[in-house]
Structures are given as C-alpha cells and as structure tokens.
Amino acid sequence: MEKKDKDIIKFIDKLYKDLYLSKEVLNHGNGNKYDKLNNIKTYLDKLEDVHNKASLGKHIDYLKKCYHDKYVIKRENIPEICYQKQIDLALKRGYGHVTLSEKDKKQIEDEIIENQKASLNKWIDYLLSEDAKFYPFWAKYWAFQGMLKLGNYDKKNREYFKRTEKTTEKFADLNREALAIAIDSMIKILNKEEISDEELTKIVKSGSFSKIYTYLINLENKNIIKREAGIWIKYDKGSNHIPLVESLQGYNTKWCTSGESTAKSQLQNGDFYVYYTLDENDEYKIPRIAIRMEGNSIGEIRGIAEEQNLESNMEKIVEEKIKDFPDKEKYYKKEYDMKELTKIYDKHQNNIELTKEELIFLYEIYDTIDGFGYEKDPRIEEIISGRNKAKKDIAFILNCKDDQVALNENEIKEDIVYYKGSLSDDVKYLKFLKVINGSLDLRSLTNAQGLELPQTVGGYLDLSSLTSLDGLIVPETFDYRIRLNNTIITKDNIAEYRNLKQNSEKRI
C-alpha cells in the first residue's frame, strides 16, 4: 500500500474506530482481522467497484434499496409523538380533538418514509453522477457517512440535531457547494496544504464531516443577502412537484414541502406560490415565502423566520400578493384567532391566569373566534368549562354584577347584560343586553324605531319583516348572518351595508 493511500486509510480508521471489526469489512477482507488497514482498503475498493457498476444504471435501483433498508427509518421505530403532532396541529387549527385511525397513521408513516427515501436519493444520485466523478471514493464515503449523522437543522442554535434510528425528518439537504468545499478542504489537510479560512482549518482537522458541513452551511446562510426584492413563482395544481422541491433544497426553510412526498400531495390539492429573492449571484433563488392553496382558498402562508413565521419585512410582500385573493381577510383572521386561542389554551393547561383581553377574546364578547375546522373550536368550551367561573369572568369583562349574567333561560331578567342562549320576539330585555351568545329572532318587528340591539349577537339576527331601515343600528359583531328586509347580510358583505360615522357607530 502506497504511503498516500495508507495515510487516507489511517484517517478513515481513526474516524471510524470500529469499522475494521464490522461485518462488511471482515467479509471482504483477507480473513485476518488484525490486518485492519488492508481490510479497510479492500472493503473500500470493492465498495467503489459496486458503485461504479451501479452508476452505469444497471443496478442503481437495487443499490438504493440497500441503502433505504439500512438507513431509512423503520415503520416500527416511528415514535408516537409523530401522530400526536398531527393531533396537536389539528387542534391548533381549530379541528378539535381528532382521533387518528390506523389508516391515518399509515399515511403519516408512508409520508415520513417516502420523504426520507427521496432525500437520501439526492445524495446517492449526486455522488454517482458525472459531476462527482472527480471526488476520490474515500471522500465520497467519508461525506456520505457523515451526512447520515445529520438530523434536522436547528436554525436557532445553527446546528444539526443528531440523527438516530427514530429520527423522522428527511436527510439533510444536499448543498453541492458546501459538499465540494468540505471534500476539497479535507483533501488539502491530508496533503498538508493550507486553507485560507483559519476557522475552517481548525474544524477540518477534527475530521468530522458533520461539523465541517454545518460550518459551511452556516457560513452560506450568513452570507445570504436578505433582500426584499424578488419574484413569485406559481407551481400549478397537478403539476410536476420535482421543480418545487429542488428549488427549496439547501436553504433550510424547514417547510415540509421540501419533502418530495409532501410536495406531491400538496400540489394535488391546489396551486403553490413561492417568493424568491436574489442570492449572491443576483439570481432569484432564495425561498422566503410560501403560499399553499387548498382549491381556491389559502391553505397556509409560511415564512423562514422562527416557527415558519414571516419575516417582518416580508409581511408587506404577502399583503400585496394576496390582495386579489377572495379569502385573504378570512385567512388572516383565522390564523390570528387560532394562534391566540392556542396561547390561551396553553396558559389554561398550565394554570396561568388569563388577562382581561384574553377573556374578552375567549368569551367572544366583541368578535367571534374563527378556525379552520367546520365546527366551533372545542377548546373554547373546554377552557370555559375548566375555569368553572363563567359568570364572574363575564361580569368582570362587562363591568356588571354576576346576577346580570344569564347562562340559561331561567336566569333571564329585565336588566341582564349578557345572555348565553337565543331570544325570540321579546324586546323587553334588549335595553340592557350588551351581548347575546346565540341568535336573535325579531321577525315580528315591522319598524326599528326605538329598537336597541345588543352590541354582539353570537348567531343569526332576523329582522326580515322590517319595512324601513330608519333608526336601525346594526350590532358590532354577529356570527352567522342578518336577515334584513328580505336581504341576507353576512360578515363578508356587511361593509356594503354600513356607513361609518365619525363616532364609529355603524348604521345601515
């Protein structure tokens, strides 16, 4: 064995201390387990031969299957927390306490496994390609083995989590530039050549690919010019998902769309928009905003800030983009309401007292809580029931006495300020009533003279028999609809019927 080869094998042996005792090396060695350097070299030579043959296209699928079987998460290793995350996400979006069927769980597992396979294939395909033919095989082996230790990227701490057999995230994004510099730097160190970057030199001397790759990824992210000017690219519903996935690779957006299986599924349900800004080469390649559609409605809007929130300077970009989307206001309202309710729900579970503003929100005093589910978010009633002091809460909010809060029909009296329920045709309670958490049926009225309506109506308001709108003040808030003089008014078209006065009264 030549000295150069011997130095490389010593490096591999030092880095992977038990490699010479592995079944793979012993099976391909000369039978003498103490001749570890020659055994490792023989193993790498035979492995290189296998990969060279596979790169010709004859056995590449079989090679990938071997790697999948060895490194992709096993179905039985997927932790229960993955299913719980989906349950928690449904709860946060307002779908309530959902129960996952075995079919649902299998679908989650399939998506995790397919995303891992696809991301692993990126590395296999590249390292077998013509573009990587100039890398020595030992360097490919070193890089690939190091990559297998990388879990999800933690933006906050600027490092990768360690990958285990229970890691469900896809494999690290392939950044060809970072990989090339990592391999080039390692070769220089082994050849006793200098590297201009002193910090990189120290890290390369450790021999750890994962540390080197992390440093280079962080360096690239640090040098990314966070410009605002960019372009939107639309990926049409039903179109090929690969261009979308490839455009997100290497930027650590943490969007699930960077997984092939997820992107394919999302494009089956609707269009997908991505906002790209300029990179250091003045090309529109840096993904900053994603808008996922569900049919003609906005499914979600995500950015690259912490927890996939929008960066502050990107909010105006989104506002401009979706100004012609028919459901833009609905989406922002639902997004805000679900975040606020989740915050309150977490405080409730941890026995942290709620502020007056949070109580106003929870009891829907001045506005309803809108979620993404078809029914009312069950967390609202769960929190209220758990507090077991609704009367005191509402009296505190409305600055009234406890006995002016009626939670059922038996508690109704003439000076009630709040009523949880529906009322019909009787206007004698309306003089004091500020909030009715239910519907108000006043179809027997033919005129609105002297009519004083609650500030908030939690259901529909029926005024269908009115012959004149004179003197009518529409409630500040209503949940469903107003049937007015044979016209249906909803929250979507109420603005067409309101004229704002200087004193903020809203009149028809």
Steps between C-alpha positions, in 0.01 A plus 500: 500500500642838399565757774228735369243223502619386841454852642145513365413158643648602834280808492190287430601252769554777755166659416302173505677310774302176475468491122763226465292276729176551308341207321536674163877552535568153643302336219705678236838491672779243485375303801749652741303740721822649639608618154250782533651753257513254211154372585355852496672578169373176346149578620506854357641374169221243465240754608630740235471227239139435597417870474676535165294216357182648648579840349473339158130464574478124519462457874435849632148417622630198689778711651250762615280230650796374702564847634131554571479173690802592706450870572135601450290490815311176565127524540517353851753767605275795420429651842151561630575873517470517118135407518451732797649788299229453238235489772644816660518674162134418431412640842697820438328547165160471662398148392456384857628188676534267203566126521734342247390174342750229407464617141588857607806375688616296204467804276719701740756217508501468120567871460789495749659196335457628144643841589805334656551278195474795262743716699749211529474443126616857441836415656527160330415637156744788530790294632448253216469775235754632255515824699652311795737275305797721594459425871708206624282215623628516858384865512152403377485227763613744769245764398214254469567338836524844661176614339320197648559646847321826419145542624279806466664844480444718806493861376503645848824328604634476144577132521363163395333270748658157523324239289390177671303197389186685617565824312200569278630806312634458150876484446694825483456709187778448248696820452743424221717804568538420870573135416765599245676734745484239775664234285754742353597622849537146633726405210715809560544417868598141424747629241633749759390796290372828644140620512444875494216488755660455847174404670426243230854362538441424868170326425638298208782370718234335718416279202127528569299545182191601695689784675657620175173485308315684779763774503477545124119500501501765775759701309286490188185593691687787666615631165155481340389849414156542657359726232133579475473525122406170346264311274203270557496167323179304478503120494168393351269249660570153363838600354832318548611549862874447439581859383336633817694261725832570328452876536480459880797267540795638696326800656380345827155656473364223726193492276360149472460571129871430451407133541403346166205301629358802681549733204330252267203471734469877541506566125219251458281720721578843360748750354818590687671841497858567607666840532871490408749780566843559350802296608863611491506430124199727444276206418151461642561182695454565874155382615351740755121454488272209414125516434327164480151491353222254573285526191422872470563574867824581682615191688794660678762773467849430633827688527856411602506674838473306827211250500455567126361847566540781251799729533378849590619646170313229306153577637439781253607268216231253602236773542567623149496147356170386648307827463302340217451168677129482591558355847802701615328669795340173610837329496678765708212506749503121539879491529499765771208345689655152505836633624328701772280208606801267509683747727199517732457122493864452603459749786183324612673160504784646706265676745618846396241774555357665189502874438182699450576529129540122476170448681328739258640295215411164661137593570469656151362820648577728208591256228467133424791255500548358151698184431578278205262223608138461400371522857569733792842436650433267797783655700282805564242305699771283655681803641180670617371183666837440663504849651161437665438871554338625182267741681783669685711518183224660295395738778864609527522555125172692468535685829168376631367290788518121499118475502486707180664207320248237391639163395160337449137596443407480870745780583356754255377824650438850370842648585719216364815615323609163363292200395628163383219376281255619235210746528186540290263795450531639851674840499459580869843354584684682224532834678775375731627203297853557364581147389282210397692179442238357269249607237248784514172447314313830462308424185178627661630859491397718205699811593820576692393816675630488858655158447822449698692193393783329691853594406576137423271229361662158498265347242263622231287813532160488329343837418335383180166676558640852523336738255751778566866510603469840664655513846652154484845450653655171394691302770875544512546125481291210378603145427288369217264730312239773518178450315400857435201616297522186282874549453764268646799681648807301599835596648637500145264762359413705808732781384272559203215584736688711755590867500761590759430809710757711671400355835560145362129412512411265217163571341317361201 
